[in-house]
mmCIF file of C-alpha atoms in Angstrom:
data_model
loop_
_atom_site.group_PDB
_atom_site.id
_atom_site.type_symbol
_atom_site.label_atom_id
_atom_site.label_comp_id
_atom_site.label_asym_id
_atom_site.label_seq_id
_atom_site.Cartn_x
_atom_site.Cartn_y
_atom_site.Cartn_z
ATOM 1 C CA UNK S 1 45.352 5.138 -140.250
ATOM 2 C CA UNK S 2 46.898 2.294 -142.273
ATOM 3 C CA UNK S 3 48.145 -0.913 -140.663
ATOM 4 C CA UNK S 4 51.803 -0.137 -141.360
ATOM 5 C CA UNK S 5 51.495 3.192 -139.503
ATOM 6 C CA UNK S 6 49.644 1.514 -136.619
ATOM 7 C CA UNK S 7 52.373 -1.137 -136.401
ATOM 8 C CA UNK S 8 55.133 1.501 -136.447
ATOM 9 C CA UNK S 9 53.369 3.410 -133.661
ATOM 10 C CA UNK S 10 53.167 0.247 -131.564
ATOM 11 C CA UNK S 11 56.822 -0.584 -132.153
ATOM 12 C CA UNK S 12 57.856 2.936 -131.135
ATOM 13 C CA UNK S 13 55.862 2.631 -127.892
ATOM 14 C CA UNK S 14 57.611 -0.686 -127.227
ATOM 15 C CA UNK S 15 61.031 0.849 -127.940
ATOM 16 C CA UNK S 16 60.296 3.770 -125.614
ATOM 17 C CA UNK S 17 59.249 1.302 -122.899
ATOM 18 C CA UNK S 18 62.379 -0.830 -123.333
ATOM 19 C CA UNK S 19 64.724 2.175 -123.234
ATOM 20 C CA UNK S 20 62.962 3.526 -120.122
ATOM 21 C CA UNK S 21 63.569 0.132 -118.510
ATOM 22 C CA UNK S 22 67.307 0.044 -119.216
ATOM 23 C CA UNK S 23 67.437 -1.852 -122.497
ATOM 24 C CA UNK S 24 69.687 -0.855 -125.367
ATOM 25 C CA UNK S 25 68.064 -1.126 -128.791
ATOM 26 C CA UNK S 26 70.376 -2.966 -131.192
ATOM 27 C CA UNK S 27 68.155 -3.107 -134.275
ATOM 28 C CA UNK S 28 64.527 -2.884 -135.303
ATOM 29 C CA UNK S 29 62.529 -4.364 -138.166
ATOM 30 C CA UNK S 30 65.202 -6.917 -139.070
ATOM 31 C CA UNK S 31 64.076 -8.673 -142.265
ATOM 32 C CA UNK S 32 65.049 -12.205 -143.247
ATOM 33 C CA UNK S 33 63.776 -12.247 -146.814
ATOM 34 C CA UNK S 34 60.534 -14.171 -147.181
ATOM 35 C CA UNK S 35 61.184 -15.992 -143.895
ATOM 36 C CA UNK S 36 59.991 -13.128 -141.723
ATOM 37 C CA UNK S 37 60.966 -10.222 -139.540
ATOM 38 C CA UNK S 38 61.976 -9.571 -135.955
ATOM 39 C CA UNK S 39 60.408 -6.369 -134.662
ATOM 40 C CA UNK S 40 63.054 -5.358 -132.106
ATOM 41 C CA UNK S 41 66.408 -6.739 -131.024
ATOM 42 C CA UNK S 42 67.561 -5.288 -127.721
ATOM 43 C CA UNK S 43 70.167 -5.910 -125.058
ATOM 44 C CA UNK S 44 69.701 -5.877 -121.313
ATOM 45 C CA UNK S 45 72.272 -4.520 -118.885
ATOM 46 C CA UNK S 46 73.412 -8.100 -118.180
ATOM 47 C CA UNK S 47 74.165 -8.504 -121.929
ATOM 48 C CA UNK S 48 71.166 -10.757 -122.607
ATOM 49 C CA UNK S 49 70.123 -10.385 -126.249
ATOM 50 C CA UNK S 50 66.337 -10.026 -126.380
ATOM 51 C CA UNK S 51 64.266 -10.676 -129.510
ATOM 52 C CA UNK S 52 61.001 -8.782 -129.107
ATOM 53 C CA UNK S 53 57.739 -9.394 -130.938
ATOM 54 C CA UNK S 54 55.350 -6.449 -130.690
ATOM 55 C CA UNK S 55 51.597 -6.947 -130.925
ATOM 56 C CA UNK S 56 49.549 -3.755 -131.020
ATOM 57 C CA UNK S 57 45.820 -3.099 -131.154
ATOM 58 C CA UNK S 58 44.286 0.306 -130.808
ATOM 59 C CA UNK S 59 41.559 -1.443 -128.819
ATOM 60 C CA UNK S 60 41.455 -4.580 -126.682
ATOM 61 C CA UNK S 61 38.257 -5.432 -128.549
ATOM 62 C CA UNK S 62 40.067 -6.274 -131.774
ATOM 63 C CA UNK S 63 39.055 -9.224 -133.937
ATOM 64 C CA UNK S 64 41.158 -11.635 -131.873
ATOM 65 C CA UNK S 65 40.786 -9.905 -128.504
ATOM 66 C CA UNK S 66 43.894 -8.823 -126.659
ATOM 67 C CA UNK S 67 46.954 -8.504 -128.908
ATOM 68 C CA UNK S 68 49.079 -11.076 -127.072
ATOM 69 C CA UNK S 69 46.693 -13.800 -128.238
ATOM 70 C CA UNK S 70 47.967 -13.263 -131.787
ATOM 71 C CA UNK S 71 51.424 -14.432 -130.675
ATOM 72 C CA UNK S 72 50.833 -18.162 -130.773
ATOM 73 C CA UNK S 73 53.204 -21.154 -130.745
ATOM 74 C CA UNK S 74 53.660 -20.983 -134.532
ATOM 75 C CA UNK S 75 54.761 -17.332 -134.293
ATOM 76 C CA UNK S 76 57.186 -18.037 -131.422
ATOM 77 C CA UNK S 77 58.698 -20.925 -133.426
ATOM 78 C CA UNK S 78 59.202 -18.571 -136.380
ATOM 79 C CA UNK S 79 60.877 -15.962 -134.156
ATOM 80 C CA UNK S 80 63.087 -18.692 -132.665
ATOM 81 C CA UNK S 81 64.184 -19.717 -136.152
ATOM 82 C CA UNK S 82 64.937 -16.101 -137.102
ATOM 83 C CA UNK S 83 66.756 -15.500 -133.808
ATOM 84 C CA UNK S 84 68.989 -18.505 -134.501
ATOM 85 C CA UNK S 85 69.824 -17.112 -137.955
ATOM 86 C CA UNK S 86 70.634 -13.716 -136.401
ATOM 87 C CA UNK S 87 72.811 -15.304 -133.683
ATOM 88 C CA UNK S 88 74.725 -17.247 -136.335
ATOM 89 C CA UNK S 89 75.133 -14.248 -138.667
ATOM 90 C CA UNK S 90 76.287 -11.905 -135.863
ATOM 91 C CA UNK S 91 78.408 -14.593 -134.168
ATOM 92 C CA UNK S 92 76.674 -14.183 -130.833
ATOM 93 C CA UNK S 93 77.414 -17.751 -129.751
ATOM 94 C CA UNK S 94 77.385 -18.234 -125.996
ATOM 95 C CA UNK S 95 75.475 -15.016 -125.274
ATOM 96 C CA UNK S 96 72.339 -15.351 -123.155
ATOM 97 C CA UNK S 97 69.244 -14.834 -125.329
ATOM 98 C CA UNK S 98 65.499 -14.855 -124.899
ATOM 99 C CA UNK S 99 62.286 -14.049 -126.743
ATOM 100 C CA UNK S 100 59.850 -11.517 -125.288
ATOM 101 C CA UNK S 101 56.439 -10.305 -126.390
ATOM 102 C CA UNK S 102 55.170 -6.782 -125.820
ATOM 103 C CA UNK S 103 51.397 -6.394 -126.153
ATOM 104 C CA UNK S 104 49.879 -2.931 -126.382
ATOM 105 C CA UNK S 105 46.245 -1.851 -126.500
ATOM 106 C CA UNK S 106 43.956 0.697 -124.889
ATOM 107 C CA UNK S 107 44.397 -1.122 -121.552
ATOM 108 C CA UNK S 108 48.146 -0.454 -121.584
ATOM 109 C CA UNK S 109 51.435 -2.186 -122.311
ATOM 110 C CA UNK S 110 52.249 -5.693 -121.100
ATOM 111 C CA UNK S 111 55.756 -7.160 -121.295
ATOM 112 C CA UNK S 112 55.995 -10.960 -121.358
ATOM 113 C CA UNK S 113 59.530 -12.227 -120.820
ATOM 114 C CA UNK S 114 60.927 -15.571 -121.891
ATOM 115 C CA UNK S 115 58.187 -16.732 -124.260
ATOM 116 C CA UNK S 116 59.083 -20.292 -125.100
ATOM 117 C CA UNK S 117 57.399 -23.049 -127.025
ATOM 118 C CA UNK S 118 57.173 -26.335 -125.132
#
């Protein structure tokens, strides 16, 4: 299975999880040219806009261990930058927003809310 297919499978599992937990999916795979991509943009019932980074391994014994460890401070800063561009483009000023990470492997799915860089 190629990496693009594996990534798409992981993103679909994350979308299914979010929908089952009351989120509305706004967009997925939002590209910002060479700057990067946001995997999923969702909205909670309280209207919070949630930018979701999905990390998926078929096994927890991947090269870097559990998938969430691949979402480091540099990656969160990039997502923050892209989220700000999206907020500006869609005129979402004043809306509550946050960045979440969903990690999936053979041990299950873990949802980390409010991933910030300090």
